[in-house]
Amino acid sequence: MPRIVQLAGTHEEWFGGANERVVPYHRMYGKQYCLPAFVCYERALVEELRQASEALDRIFWKAMRFVQRYLDEKVMVQQLGLSPALLLVAQMEVPHHAVARQDWIVNGQSLKLIEYNTDTPTGVPETAWLAEQLLQASGLKSMAMSNPSADMERLIGEAFVTLVALYREAGYAGKLFFSCYGDHVEDRANTLYLLRLAEQAGIECEFVPLSALRIVPGDGLFAGEQRIEMLYRLYPLEYLPADRDAEGNPIGEALLELVAAGRLMLINPAQSVITQSKGMLALIWALYRRNEWMYKQSGLNKPLFDEAECVAIERWMLPADWSAEAFRAADMPYVSKGFFGREGRGTEIVSAQETTGAASELDDADRYYLSQPKLYQKYEPMLPLAVMTEEGMYEGFLLTGVFVVGRKFAGILPRIGERVTGDMAYFCAAVVDEAY
């Protein structure tokens, strides 16, 4: 079972200097984000996370291809929440993706996936870089502790090389541009870190903030006078259909039209918005329940999921549906989530006794996420963990993020927060106790 290993020393001693240059958001919203502590996992648990994360990645990939090839567009809108403006680009098949992050509940009794962020995952530099720096400085390596994220930098470089090579073979030229909000410290640091890894892998790259991008409808995307044909963007695809410039022009739809016309390729590929939707959790369960019947109706020559994949769904995925009716009928606690909720926004835990997770005072972001179509998922309690902060002992709950990069297990991002993990959760680096 995961446990806390606390480090001696001040926050600045651990996270200042070179660490601060890579992860400048070690403090956020006026308080600590990164803590001088490790979440220690047993080797057997890490190996199960490796097996489970890669198995479920294959299942999501299969389900995504089923959506692209067989699902009616009306169903994609209703059951996955995709804007009609996204349908054409979402159906463009790309044989690879770059960086994705699954979120898991590890509570000592079971291991359960609760979400999969395949479009705009963050938490990359603290997992791939900072954890190793802390481990080396702590001296824990001499105590049979190891870093489960040690291969993440290499895998990220390889994933970018694979995608860029694929795009170049298809005729796309020039630099790989990286973009995000220029004044958002966390997004900018994540984006620049990925840029550096792509450069180290031999790719010519350039950063341009979102505000400096120029869209010429029907022609192309530009940074100054440079035409952009390949773009990494830390910006959610589902925002684009509603985006307007200062004059009210639909610039988001104009960008999507460039992708659809083959004038621009994205990283992560546009298809990632399909698996980003939490409606996919319900769809996978629906396909699993109808596995034998469905393939005979759809023209497939065999069931979508093989026997091992069916076992993986039963073992590692929580039952999910587009309706809460079955959970209510069974008097079973469940979680309600907006299809494209982020950082816990739009998520509520519902039981016969109470509802938790909804903000008491809603801002525009809360209202946006709560207004989305909902996914209903069986509630699984998280492991309680106490960790020391500058404000004293914090008693929270562990959420284990698992990065999957280029379809492979890449690293672990532990966060300790409330029952619904939000953007105020604490980061503690992951280590593996090789003695168990």
mmCIF file of N, CA and C in Angstrom, residues 83 237-244 250-253:
data_model
loop_
_atom_site.group_PDB
_atom_site.id
_atom_site.type_symbol
_atom_site.label_atom_id
_atom_site.label_comp_id
_atom_site.label_asym_id
_atom_site.label_seq_id
_atom_site.Cartn_x
_atom_site.Cartn_y
_atom_site.Cartn_z
ATOM 1 N N SER A 83 -18.772 18.512 -30.139
ATOM 2 C CA SER A 83 -19.406 19.535 -30.959
ATOM 3 C C SER A 83 -19.415 19.076 -32.412
ATOM 4 N N LEU A 237 -9.103 20.948 -27.275
ATOM 5 C CA LEU A 237 -9.773 21.005 -28.571
ATOM 6 C C LEU A 237 -11.242 21.377 -28.432
ATOM 7 N N GLU A 238 -11.870 20.941 -27.332
ATOM 8 C CA GLU A 238 -13.313 21.211 -27.227
ATOM 9 C C GLU A 238 -13.623 22.685 -27.049
ATOM 10 N N TYR A 239 -12.598 23.517 -26.735
ATOM 11 C CA TYR A 239 -12.817 24.958 -26.653
ATOM 12 C C TYR A 239 -12.981 25.605 -28.032
ATOM 13 N N LEU A 240 -12.344 25.020 -29.055
ATOM 14 C CA LEU A 240 -12.214 25.696 -30.341
ATOM 15 C C LEU A 240 -13.543 26.070 -31.004
ATOM 16 N N PRO A 241 -14.581 25.209 -30.998
ATOM 17 C CA PRO A 241 -15.808 25.603 -31.686
ATOM 18 C C PRO A 241 -16.435 26.892 -31.168
ATOM 19 N N ALA A 242 -16.154 27.264 -29.927
ATOM 20 C CA ALA A 242 -16.743 28.483 -29.360
ATOM 21 C C ALA A 242 -15.807 29.685 -29.433
ATOM 22 N N ASP A 243 -14.564 29.504 -29.874
ATOM 23 C CA ASP A 243 -13.580 30.588 -29.841
ATOM 24 C C ASP A 243 -13.860 31.640 -30.913
ATOM 25 N N ARG A 244 -13.811 32.892 -30.489
ATOM 26 C CA ARG A 244 -13.985 34.034 -31.394
ATOM 27 C C ARG A 244 -12.850 35.025 -31.164
ATOM 28 N N PRO A 250 -15.155 33.473 -36.037
ATOM 29 C CA PRO A 250 -14.988 32.125 -35.461
ATOM 30 C C PRO A 250 -13.612 31.536 -35.774
ATOM 31 N N ILE A 251 -12.593 32.007 -35.058
ATOM 32 C CA ILE A 251 -11.227 31.587 -35.374
ATOM 33 C C ILE A 251 -10.977 30.127 -34.985
ATOM 34 N N GLY A 252 -11.696 29.640 -33.952
ATOM 35 C CA GLY A 252 -11.529 28.244 -33.574
ATOM 36 C C GLY A 252 -11.994 27.311 -34.674
ATOM 37 N N GLU A 253 -13.151 27.600 -35.244
ATOM 38 C CA GLU A 253 -13.643 26.776 -36.349
ATOM 39 C C GLU A 253 -12.733 26.909 -37.566
#
